[in-house]
Coordinates of C-alpha atoms in Angstrom, one line a residue:
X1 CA -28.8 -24.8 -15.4
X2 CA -25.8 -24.8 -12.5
X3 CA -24.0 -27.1 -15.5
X4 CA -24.7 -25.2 -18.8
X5 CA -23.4 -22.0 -16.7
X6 CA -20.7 -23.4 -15.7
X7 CA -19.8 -25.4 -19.4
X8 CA -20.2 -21.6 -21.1
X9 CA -17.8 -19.7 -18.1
X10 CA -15.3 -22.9 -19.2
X11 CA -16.2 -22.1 -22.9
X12 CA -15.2 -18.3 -22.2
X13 CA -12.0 -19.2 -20.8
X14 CA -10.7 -21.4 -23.1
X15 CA -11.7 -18.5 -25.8
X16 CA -9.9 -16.1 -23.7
X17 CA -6.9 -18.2 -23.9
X18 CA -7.2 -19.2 -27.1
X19 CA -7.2 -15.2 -28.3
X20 CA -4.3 -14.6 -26.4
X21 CA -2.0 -17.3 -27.7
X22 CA -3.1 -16.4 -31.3
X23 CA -2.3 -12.7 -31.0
X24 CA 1.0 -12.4 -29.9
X25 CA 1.7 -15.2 -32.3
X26 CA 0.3 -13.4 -35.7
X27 CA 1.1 -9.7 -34.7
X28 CA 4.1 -9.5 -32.0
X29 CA 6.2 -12.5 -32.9
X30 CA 7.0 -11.2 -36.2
X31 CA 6.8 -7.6 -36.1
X32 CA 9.2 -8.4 -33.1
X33 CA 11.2 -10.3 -35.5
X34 CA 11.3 -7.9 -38.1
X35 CA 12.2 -4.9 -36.0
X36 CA 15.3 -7.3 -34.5
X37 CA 16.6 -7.8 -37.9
X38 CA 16.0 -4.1 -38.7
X39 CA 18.9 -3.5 -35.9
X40 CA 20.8 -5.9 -36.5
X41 CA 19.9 -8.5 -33.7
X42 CA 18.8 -12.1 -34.8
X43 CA 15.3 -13.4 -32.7
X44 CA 17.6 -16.1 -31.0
X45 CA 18.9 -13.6 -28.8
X46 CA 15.4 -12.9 -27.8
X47 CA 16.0 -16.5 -25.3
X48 CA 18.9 -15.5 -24.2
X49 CA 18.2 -12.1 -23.2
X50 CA 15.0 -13.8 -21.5
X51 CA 17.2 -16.1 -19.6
X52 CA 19.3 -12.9 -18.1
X53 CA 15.6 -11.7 -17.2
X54 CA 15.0 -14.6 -15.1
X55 CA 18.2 -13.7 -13.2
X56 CA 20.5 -15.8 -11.5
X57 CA 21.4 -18.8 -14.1
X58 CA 24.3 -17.2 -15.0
X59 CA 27.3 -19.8 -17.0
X60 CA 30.0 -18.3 -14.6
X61 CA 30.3 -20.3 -11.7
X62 CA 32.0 -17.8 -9.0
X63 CA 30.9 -17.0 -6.3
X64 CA 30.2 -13.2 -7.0
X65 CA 28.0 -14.6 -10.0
X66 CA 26.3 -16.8 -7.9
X67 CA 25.7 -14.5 -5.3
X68 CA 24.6 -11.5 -7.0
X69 CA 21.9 -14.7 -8.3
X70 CA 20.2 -14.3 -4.9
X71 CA 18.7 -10.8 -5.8
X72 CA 16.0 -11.3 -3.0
X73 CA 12.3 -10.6 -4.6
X74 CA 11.3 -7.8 -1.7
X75 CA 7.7 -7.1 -3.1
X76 CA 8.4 -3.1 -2.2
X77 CA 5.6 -1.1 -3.0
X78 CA 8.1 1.6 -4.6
X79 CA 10.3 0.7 -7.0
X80 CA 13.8 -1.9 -6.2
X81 CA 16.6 0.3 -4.0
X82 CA 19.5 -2.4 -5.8
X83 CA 21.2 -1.4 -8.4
X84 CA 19.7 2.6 -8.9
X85 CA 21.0 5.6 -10.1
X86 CA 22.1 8.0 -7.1
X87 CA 19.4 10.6 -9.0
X88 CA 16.7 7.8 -8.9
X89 CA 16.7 8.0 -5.2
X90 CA 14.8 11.1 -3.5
X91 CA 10.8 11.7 -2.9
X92 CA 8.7 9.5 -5.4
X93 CA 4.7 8.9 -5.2
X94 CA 1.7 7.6 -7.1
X95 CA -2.0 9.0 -7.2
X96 CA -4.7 6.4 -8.4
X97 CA -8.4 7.0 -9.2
X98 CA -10.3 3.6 -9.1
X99 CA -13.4 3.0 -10.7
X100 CA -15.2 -0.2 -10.3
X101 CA -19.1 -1.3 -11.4
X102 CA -20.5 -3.9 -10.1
X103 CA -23.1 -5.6 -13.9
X104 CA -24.0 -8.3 -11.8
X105 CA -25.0 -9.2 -8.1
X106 CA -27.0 -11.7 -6.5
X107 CA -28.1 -8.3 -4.3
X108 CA -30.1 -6.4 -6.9
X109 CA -29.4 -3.2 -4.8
X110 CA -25.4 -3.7 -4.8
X111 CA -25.7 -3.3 -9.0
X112 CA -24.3 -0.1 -8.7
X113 CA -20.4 1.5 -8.1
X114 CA -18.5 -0.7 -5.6
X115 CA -15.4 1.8 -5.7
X116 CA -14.2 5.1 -6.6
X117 CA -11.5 5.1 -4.3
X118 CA -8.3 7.7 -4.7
X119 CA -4.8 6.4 -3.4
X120 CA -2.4 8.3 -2.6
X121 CA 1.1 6.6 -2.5
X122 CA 4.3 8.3 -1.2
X123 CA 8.0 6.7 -1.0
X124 CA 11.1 8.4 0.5
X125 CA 14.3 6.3 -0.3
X126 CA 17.6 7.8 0.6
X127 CA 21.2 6.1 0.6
X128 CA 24.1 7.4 3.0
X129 CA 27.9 7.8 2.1
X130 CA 28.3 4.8 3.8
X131 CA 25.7 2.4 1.4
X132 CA 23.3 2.9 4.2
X133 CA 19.6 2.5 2.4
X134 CA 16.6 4.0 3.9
X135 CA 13.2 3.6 2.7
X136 CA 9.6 4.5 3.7
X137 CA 7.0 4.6 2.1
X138 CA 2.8 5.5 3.0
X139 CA -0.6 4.8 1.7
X140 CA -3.8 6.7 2.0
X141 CA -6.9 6.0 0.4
X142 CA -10.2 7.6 0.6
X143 CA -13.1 5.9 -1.2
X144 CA -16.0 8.5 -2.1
X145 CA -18.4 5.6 -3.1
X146 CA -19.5 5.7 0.4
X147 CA -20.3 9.2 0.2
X148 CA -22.7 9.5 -2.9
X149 CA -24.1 5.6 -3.2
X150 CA -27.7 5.0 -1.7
X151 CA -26.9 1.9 -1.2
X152 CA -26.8 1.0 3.0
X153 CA -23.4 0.1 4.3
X154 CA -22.8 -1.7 7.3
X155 CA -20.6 0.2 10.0
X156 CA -18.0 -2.6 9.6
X157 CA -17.6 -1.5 6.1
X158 CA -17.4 2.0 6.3
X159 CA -14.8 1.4 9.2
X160 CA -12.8 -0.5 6.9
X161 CA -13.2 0.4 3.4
X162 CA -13.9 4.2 3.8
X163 CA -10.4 5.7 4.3
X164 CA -6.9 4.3 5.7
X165 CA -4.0 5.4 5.7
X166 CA -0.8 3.2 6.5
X167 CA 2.8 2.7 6.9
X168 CA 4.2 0.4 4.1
X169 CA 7.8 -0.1 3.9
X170 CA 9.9 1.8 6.8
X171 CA 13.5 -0.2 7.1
X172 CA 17.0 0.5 7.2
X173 CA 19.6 -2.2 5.1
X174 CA 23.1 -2.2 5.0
X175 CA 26.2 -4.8 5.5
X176 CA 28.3 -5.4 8.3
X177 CA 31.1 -7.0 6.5
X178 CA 31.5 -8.5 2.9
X179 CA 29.8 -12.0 3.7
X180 CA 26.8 -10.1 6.6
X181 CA 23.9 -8.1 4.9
X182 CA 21.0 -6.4 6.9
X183 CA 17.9 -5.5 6.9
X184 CA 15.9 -3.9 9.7
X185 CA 11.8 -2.3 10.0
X186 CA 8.6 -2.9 8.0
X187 CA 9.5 -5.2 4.6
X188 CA 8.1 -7.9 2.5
X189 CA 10.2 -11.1 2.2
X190 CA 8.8 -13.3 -0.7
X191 CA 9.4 -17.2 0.0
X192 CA 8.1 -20.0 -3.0
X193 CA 8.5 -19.5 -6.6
X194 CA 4.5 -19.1 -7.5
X195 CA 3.1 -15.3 -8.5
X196 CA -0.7 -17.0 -8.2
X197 CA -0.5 -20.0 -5.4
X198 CA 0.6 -19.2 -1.6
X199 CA 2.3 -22.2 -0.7
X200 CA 5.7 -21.4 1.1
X201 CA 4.7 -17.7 1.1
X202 CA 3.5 -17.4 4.9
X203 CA 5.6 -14.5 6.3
X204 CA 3.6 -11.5 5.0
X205 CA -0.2 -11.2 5.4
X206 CA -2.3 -10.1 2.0
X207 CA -4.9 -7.2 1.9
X208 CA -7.4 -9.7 0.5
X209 CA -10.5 -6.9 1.0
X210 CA -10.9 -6.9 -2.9
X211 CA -10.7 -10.4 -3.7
X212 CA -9.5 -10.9 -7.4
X213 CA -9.0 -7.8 -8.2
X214 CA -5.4 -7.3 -7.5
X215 CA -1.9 -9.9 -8.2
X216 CA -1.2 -11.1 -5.2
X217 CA 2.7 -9.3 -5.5
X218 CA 0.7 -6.2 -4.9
X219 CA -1.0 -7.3 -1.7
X220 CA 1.6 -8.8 0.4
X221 CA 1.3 -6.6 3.9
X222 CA 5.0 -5.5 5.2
X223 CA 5.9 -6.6 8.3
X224 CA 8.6 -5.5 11.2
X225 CA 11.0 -7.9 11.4
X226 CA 15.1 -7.9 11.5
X227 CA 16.9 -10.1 8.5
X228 CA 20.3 -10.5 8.2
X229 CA 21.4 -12.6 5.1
X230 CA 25.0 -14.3 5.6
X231 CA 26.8 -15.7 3.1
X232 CA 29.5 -18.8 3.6
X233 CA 30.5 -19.7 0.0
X234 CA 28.2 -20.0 -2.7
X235 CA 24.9 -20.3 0.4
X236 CA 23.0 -17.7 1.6
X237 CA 21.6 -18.2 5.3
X238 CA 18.9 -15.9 6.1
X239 CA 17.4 -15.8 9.7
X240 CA 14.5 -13.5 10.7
X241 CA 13.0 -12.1 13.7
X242 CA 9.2 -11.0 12.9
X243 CA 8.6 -8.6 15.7
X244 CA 4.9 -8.1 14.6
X245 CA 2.0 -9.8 14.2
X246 CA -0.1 -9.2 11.7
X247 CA -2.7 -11.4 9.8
X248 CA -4.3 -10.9 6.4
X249 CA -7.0 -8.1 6.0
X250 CA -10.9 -10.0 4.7
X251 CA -14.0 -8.6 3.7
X252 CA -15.8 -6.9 6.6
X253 CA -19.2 -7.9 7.8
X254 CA -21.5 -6.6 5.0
X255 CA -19.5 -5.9 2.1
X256 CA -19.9 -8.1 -1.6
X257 CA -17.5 -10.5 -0.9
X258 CA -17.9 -11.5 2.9
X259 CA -19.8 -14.6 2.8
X260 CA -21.7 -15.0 6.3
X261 CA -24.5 -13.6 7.4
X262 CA -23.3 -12.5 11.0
X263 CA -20.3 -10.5 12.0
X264 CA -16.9 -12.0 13.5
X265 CA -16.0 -11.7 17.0
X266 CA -12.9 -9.3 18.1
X267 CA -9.4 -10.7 17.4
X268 CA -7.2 -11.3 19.9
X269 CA -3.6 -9.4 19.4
X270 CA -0.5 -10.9 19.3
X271 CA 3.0 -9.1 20.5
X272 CA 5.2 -11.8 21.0
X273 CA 8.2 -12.5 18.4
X274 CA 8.7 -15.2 16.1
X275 CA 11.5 -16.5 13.9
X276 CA 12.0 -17.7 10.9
X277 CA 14.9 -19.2 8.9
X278 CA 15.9 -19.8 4.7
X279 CA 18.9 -21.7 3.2
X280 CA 19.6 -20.7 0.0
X281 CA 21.8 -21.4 -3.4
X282 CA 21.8 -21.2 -7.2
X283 CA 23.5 -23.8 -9.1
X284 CA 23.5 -24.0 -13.4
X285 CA 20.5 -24.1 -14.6
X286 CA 18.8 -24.6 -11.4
X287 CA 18.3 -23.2 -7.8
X288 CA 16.6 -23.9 -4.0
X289 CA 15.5 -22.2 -0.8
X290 CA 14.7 -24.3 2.6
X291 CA 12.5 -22.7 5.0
X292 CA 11.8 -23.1 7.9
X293 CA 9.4 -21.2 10.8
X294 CA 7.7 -21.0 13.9
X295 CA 5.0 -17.9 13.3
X296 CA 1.0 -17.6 13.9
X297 CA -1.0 -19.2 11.4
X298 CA -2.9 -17.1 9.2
X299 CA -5.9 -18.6 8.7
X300 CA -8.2 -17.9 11.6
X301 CA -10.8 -19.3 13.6
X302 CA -13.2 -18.7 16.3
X303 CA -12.5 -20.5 19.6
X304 CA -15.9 -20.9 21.7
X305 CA -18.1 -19.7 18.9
X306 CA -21.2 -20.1 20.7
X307 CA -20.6 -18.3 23.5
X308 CA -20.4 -14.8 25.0
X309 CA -16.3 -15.2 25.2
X310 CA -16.3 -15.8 21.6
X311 CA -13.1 -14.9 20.3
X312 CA -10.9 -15.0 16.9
X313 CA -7.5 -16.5 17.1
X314 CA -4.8 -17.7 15.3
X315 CA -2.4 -20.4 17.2
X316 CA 1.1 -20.7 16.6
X317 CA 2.3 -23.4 14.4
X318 CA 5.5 -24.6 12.5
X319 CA 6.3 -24.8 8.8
X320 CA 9.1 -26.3 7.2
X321 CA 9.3 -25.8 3.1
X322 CA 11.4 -26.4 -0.2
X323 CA 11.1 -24.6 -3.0
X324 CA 13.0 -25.1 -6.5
X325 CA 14.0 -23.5 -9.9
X326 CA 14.6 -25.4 -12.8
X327 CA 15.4 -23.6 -16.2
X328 CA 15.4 -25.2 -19.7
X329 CA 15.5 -22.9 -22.4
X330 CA 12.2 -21.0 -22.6
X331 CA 10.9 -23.2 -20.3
X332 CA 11.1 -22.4 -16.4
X333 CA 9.7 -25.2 -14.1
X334 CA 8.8 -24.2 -10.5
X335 CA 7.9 -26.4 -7.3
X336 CA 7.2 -26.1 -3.8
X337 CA 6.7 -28.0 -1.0
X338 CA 5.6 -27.2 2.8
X339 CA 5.0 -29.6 5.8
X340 CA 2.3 -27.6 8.5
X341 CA 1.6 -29.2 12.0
X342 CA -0.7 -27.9 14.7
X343 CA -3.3 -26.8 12.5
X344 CA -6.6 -26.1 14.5
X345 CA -10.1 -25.4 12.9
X346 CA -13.7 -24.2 14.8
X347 CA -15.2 -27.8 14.2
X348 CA -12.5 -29.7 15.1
X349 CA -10.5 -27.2 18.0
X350 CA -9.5 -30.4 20.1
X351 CA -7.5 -32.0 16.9
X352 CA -3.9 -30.6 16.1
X353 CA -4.2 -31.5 12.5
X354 CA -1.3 -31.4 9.5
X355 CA -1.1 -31.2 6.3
X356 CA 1.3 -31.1 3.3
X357 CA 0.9 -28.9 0.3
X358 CA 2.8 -29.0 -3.4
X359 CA 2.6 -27.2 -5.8
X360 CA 4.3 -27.8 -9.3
X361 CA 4.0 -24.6 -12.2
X362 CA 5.9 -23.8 -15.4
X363 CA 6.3 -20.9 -17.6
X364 CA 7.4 -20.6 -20.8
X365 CA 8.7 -17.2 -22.1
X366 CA 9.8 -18.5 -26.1
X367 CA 7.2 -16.0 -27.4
X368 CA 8.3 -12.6 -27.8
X369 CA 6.8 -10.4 -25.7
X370 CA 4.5 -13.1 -23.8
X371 CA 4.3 -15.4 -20.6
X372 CA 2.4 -18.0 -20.4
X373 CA 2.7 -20.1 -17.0
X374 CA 0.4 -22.9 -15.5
X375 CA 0.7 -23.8 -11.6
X376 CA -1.0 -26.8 -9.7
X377 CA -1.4 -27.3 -6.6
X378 CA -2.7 -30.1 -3.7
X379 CA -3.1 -29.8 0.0
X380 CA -3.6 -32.7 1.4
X381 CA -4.6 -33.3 5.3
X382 CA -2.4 -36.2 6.6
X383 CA -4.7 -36.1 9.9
X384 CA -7.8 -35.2 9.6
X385 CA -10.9 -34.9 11.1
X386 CA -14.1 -35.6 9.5
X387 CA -15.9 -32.9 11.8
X388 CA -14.4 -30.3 8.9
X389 CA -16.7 -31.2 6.3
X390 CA -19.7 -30.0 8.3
X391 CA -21.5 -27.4 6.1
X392 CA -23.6 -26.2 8.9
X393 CA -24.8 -26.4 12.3
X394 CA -28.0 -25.7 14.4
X395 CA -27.5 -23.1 17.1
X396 CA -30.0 -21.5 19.8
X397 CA -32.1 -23.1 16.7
X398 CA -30.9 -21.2 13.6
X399 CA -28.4 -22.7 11.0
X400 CA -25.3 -21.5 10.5
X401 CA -23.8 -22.3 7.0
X402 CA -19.9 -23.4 7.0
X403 CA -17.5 -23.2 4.5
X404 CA -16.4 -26.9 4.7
X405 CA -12.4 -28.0 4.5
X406 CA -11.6 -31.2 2.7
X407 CA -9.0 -33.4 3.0
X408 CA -7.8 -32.4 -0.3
X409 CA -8.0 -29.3 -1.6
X410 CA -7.2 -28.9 -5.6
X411 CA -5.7 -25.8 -7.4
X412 CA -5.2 -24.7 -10.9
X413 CA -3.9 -20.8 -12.2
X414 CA -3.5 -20.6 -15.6
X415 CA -1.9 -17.1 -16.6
X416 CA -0.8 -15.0 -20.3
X417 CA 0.8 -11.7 -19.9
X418 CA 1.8 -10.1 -23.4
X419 CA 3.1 -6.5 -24.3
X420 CA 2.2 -4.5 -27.8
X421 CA 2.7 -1.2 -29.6
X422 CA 6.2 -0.8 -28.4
X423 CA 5.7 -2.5 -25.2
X424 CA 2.8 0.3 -23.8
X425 CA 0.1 -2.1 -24.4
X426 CA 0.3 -4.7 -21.8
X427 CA -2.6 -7.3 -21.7
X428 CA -3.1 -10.2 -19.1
X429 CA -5.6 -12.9 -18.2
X430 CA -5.8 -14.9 -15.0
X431 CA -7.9 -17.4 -14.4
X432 CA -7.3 -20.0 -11.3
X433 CA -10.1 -22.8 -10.6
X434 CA -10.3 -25.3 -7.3
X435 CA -11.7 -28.8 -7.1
X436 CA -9.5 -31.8 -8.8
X437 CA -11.3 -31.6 -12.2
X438 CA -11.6 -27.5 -11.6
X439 CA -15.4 -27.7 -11.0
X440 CA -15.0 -26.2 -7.4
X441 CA -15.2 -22.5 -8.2
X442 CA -12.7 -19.8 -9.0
X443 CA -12.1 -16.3 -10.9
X444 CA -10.6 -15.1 -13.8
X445 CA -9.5 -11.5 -14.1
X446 CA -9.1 -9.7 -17.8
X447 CA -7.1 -7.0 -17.8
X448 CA -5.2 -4.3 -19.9
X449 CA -2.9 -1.5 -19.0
X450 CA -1.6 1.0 -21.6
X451 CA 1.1 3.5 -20.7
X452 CA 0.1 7.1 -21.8
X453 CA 3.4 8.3 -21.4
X454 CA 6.3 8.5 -18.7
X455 CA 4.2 9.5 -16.0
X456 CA 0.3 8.7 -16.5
X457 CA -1.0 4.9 -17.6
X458 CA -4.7 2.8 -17.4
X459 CA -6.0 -0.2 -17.0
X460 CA -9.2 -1.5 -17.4
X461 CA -10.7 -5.0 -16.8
X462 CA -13.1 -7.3 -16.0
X463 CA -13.6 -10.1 -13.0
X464 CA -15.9 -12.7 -12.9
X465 CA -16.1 -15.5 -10.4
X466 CA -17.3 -19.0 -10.9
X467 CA -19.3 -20.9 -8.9
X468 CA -18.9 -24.6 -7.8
X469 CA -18.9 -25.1 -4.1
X470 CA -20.4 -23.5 -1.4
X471 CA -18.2 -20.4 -0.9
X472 CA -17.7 -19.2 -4.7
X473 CA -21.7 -20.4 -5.1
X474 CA -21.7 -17.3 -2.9
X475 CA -20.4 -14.9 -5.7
X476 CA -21.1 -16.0 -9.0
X477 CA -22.9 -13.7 -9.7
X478 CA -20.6 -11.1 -8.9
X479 CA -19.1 -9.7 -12.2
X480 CA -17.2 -6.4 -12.0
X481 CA -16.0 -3.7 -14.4
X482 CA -13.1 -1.6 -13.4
X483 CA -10.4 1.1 -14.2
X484 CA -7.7 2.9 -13.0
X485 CA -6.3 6.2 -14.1
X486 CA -2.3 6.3 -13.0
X487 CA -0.2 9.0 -12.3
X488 CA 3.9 8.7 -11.4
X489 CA 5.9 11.3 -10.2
X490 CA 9.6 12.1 -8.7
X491 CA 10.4 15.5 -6.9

């Protein structure tokens, strides 16, 4: 039965996918094309205004060209600060009302609303006479599911899922001279070319609380940390100071997607610095970023577990990375590549392990109004420790299931994006898959957004994860229905 479930999810997809490379093909390619030569523009200037999209691959080889190339993906909440409209800049905010249903749970009683939260989203940008650029910008939410559901919540879900409010983006940028940019306060630096694979993106946590339902772009935690970005010729040279710690944000103890059946210890805090350093330069047709850092490693685990001194940590550890741009017509071809050492895990806490991850991806953009982009991606332990395939251990004589770590851990992402009716009609699919042949477990997300007008838009979907090894066996039977209702304003 495990297999004919898993042959129809496969079945689905490839329907899925199917449906959206049909559709843009038969209805936006030509009405595209017809509305091009209706104004006078022939469809191959559809490539090349894609190619100016992508940024950066510019013919002009100065070093202004190449420069203004670097435009550095920040991942602001609020909108870009580069390049605005003295008007555009002022008091700006969002208010969200999320709806989500949960069809399907392995816990009968969790069939029911898993969130109606409201989010209120405020950003104050303001740029000085002297090209000073401030920015802040605050979350709340307040999720009323917690108030009307019969359903019992644990306290570490209320505590975290209930209400928060937080600080976002809070920095100050500005140059120093013509070749010394700054940047100083809470921000998101993006490293690695992939929107749906972390591999070279370790400086900014994720809020990971809703697993799935959310692109990671729109997850990345800011961070306080001081950048300066100094250019010698055509090279940027970009060290960082990360003057807080902060690690990515799980499902708390007793929520749908937290897959143990005990609570976490307490984490131990983190207050000292760490640094951080990227090289980077465009050439034609192609581009690359080095990395290179010394920060805490995100991924947790408990040191002593056993014990009453049980504790979470996260050790220090050292990345250095690559990551490259190659761009062939419609065609762009990512890659990255990172080296981690002094990797420690709860079975294996005597062992500094490391391990090297890749990741190769392309995307091709020669269909009007349409993405479609595939990424792959291995990491593979060169030390290991066979104590991490352990799926469980006897304590004080009760098991304890583990989430095993393989030498080799296989990723696919598969993604279409494709706008309609005037580009107001946006519709996506995700799906991503683990294990080398995909038969590890996964999600895919379908998704629509259609934009009322200027200031209200919705989106509704669907997520549904697929089982295949012991953690995503854990929520295949999870399959939620969701919605947002959208409102934009400026004051």
């Amino acid at each position: 039965m495990k297999q004919i479930a898993w042959i129809y999810r496969l079945k689905v997809s490839i329907l899925f996918a199917i449906l959206f490379c049909i559709i843009p093909l038969i209805a936006g390619g030509d009405i595209v094309k017809v509305k091009l030569k209706e104004i006078g523009v022939q469809p191959q200037a559809i490539n090349n205004e894609t190619q100016e999209a992508l940024g950066g691959f510019e013919e002009e080889d100065t070093a202004d060209s190449d420069i203004g190339g670097f435009e550095e993906n920040t991942g602001d909440m609020g909108t870009n600060t580069d390049e605005k409209d003295p008007s555009d800049y002022g008091l700006s905010g969002e208010i969200k009302q999320q709806v989500a249903y949960l069809t399907s749970s392995k816990n009968s009683n969790r069939k029911d609303f898993s969130s109606l939260r409201k989010t209120f989203f405020l950003d104050y940008e303001y740029k000085f006479s002297n090209d000073l650029k401030l920015k802040i910008n605050e979350r709340y939410f307040y999720d009323w599911v917690y108030d009307i559901s019969h359903i019992y919540f644990t306290p570490e879900e209320k505590y975290f899922l209930y209400s928060e409010a937080e600080l976002f983006d809070a920095y100050l940028e500005g140059s120093v001279s013509n070749s010394l940019d700054f940047k100083i306060g809470r921000q998101v630096v993006v490293w690695g070319r992939s929107d749906t694979i972390r591999i070279t993106d370790v400086l900014n946590p994720i809020d990971n609380r809703q697993p799935g339902m959310v692109d990671i772009k729109d997850l990345r935690l800011p961070t306080v940390m001081v950048k300066l970005d100094y250019y010698v010729g055509n090279w940027r040279i970009t060290p960082i100071v990360l003057l807080e710690q902060r690690f990515t944000k799980d499902p708390p103890y007793g929520s749908t997607f937290y897959p143990a059946n005990f609570p976490f210890p307490n984490a131990k805090e983190y207050n000292k610095p760490t640094y951080a350093l990227s090289v980077g330069r465009e050439f034609h047709g192609w581009d690359m970023n080095l990395y290179a850092t010394h920060i805490y490693n995100d991924t947790k685990f408990i040191q002593d577990p056993f014990s009453q001194d049980a504790v979470v940590i996260h050790d220090k550890i050292n990345m250095f990375g690559a990551a490259f741009n190659i761009l062939k017509g419609s065609w762009l071809i990512k890659s990255e590549i990172a080296y981690f050492d002094a990797l420690r895990y709860m079975m294996a806490p005597d062992t500094n392990l490391n391990r090297l991850d890749t990741l190769i991806g392309i995307e091709y953009n020669g269909i009007a109004n349409t993405m479609i982009s595939f990424d792959a991606s291995l990491r593979h332990f060169m030390r290991y420790d066979m104590r991490l395939e352990r799926q469980y251990i006897i304590a004080e004589n009760k098991r304890i299931d583990l989430i095993p770590t393989y030498q080799n851990t296989y990723q696919y992402a598969f993604r279409m994006n494709s706008d309609f009716i005037n580009d107001t009609l946006h519709a996506n699919y995700l799906i991503t898959l683990f294990g080398k042949k995909g038969n590890e477990g996964g999600f895919q997300r379908l998704w629509a957004t259609y934009d009322i007008d200027d200031h209200f838009k919705i989106d509704v979907g669907v997520l549904d994860f697929i089982g295949g090894d012991i953690l995503f066996d854990h929520f295949k039977q999870e399959r939620i229905v969701f919605g947002n209702i959208i409102y934009n304003f400026n004051i």
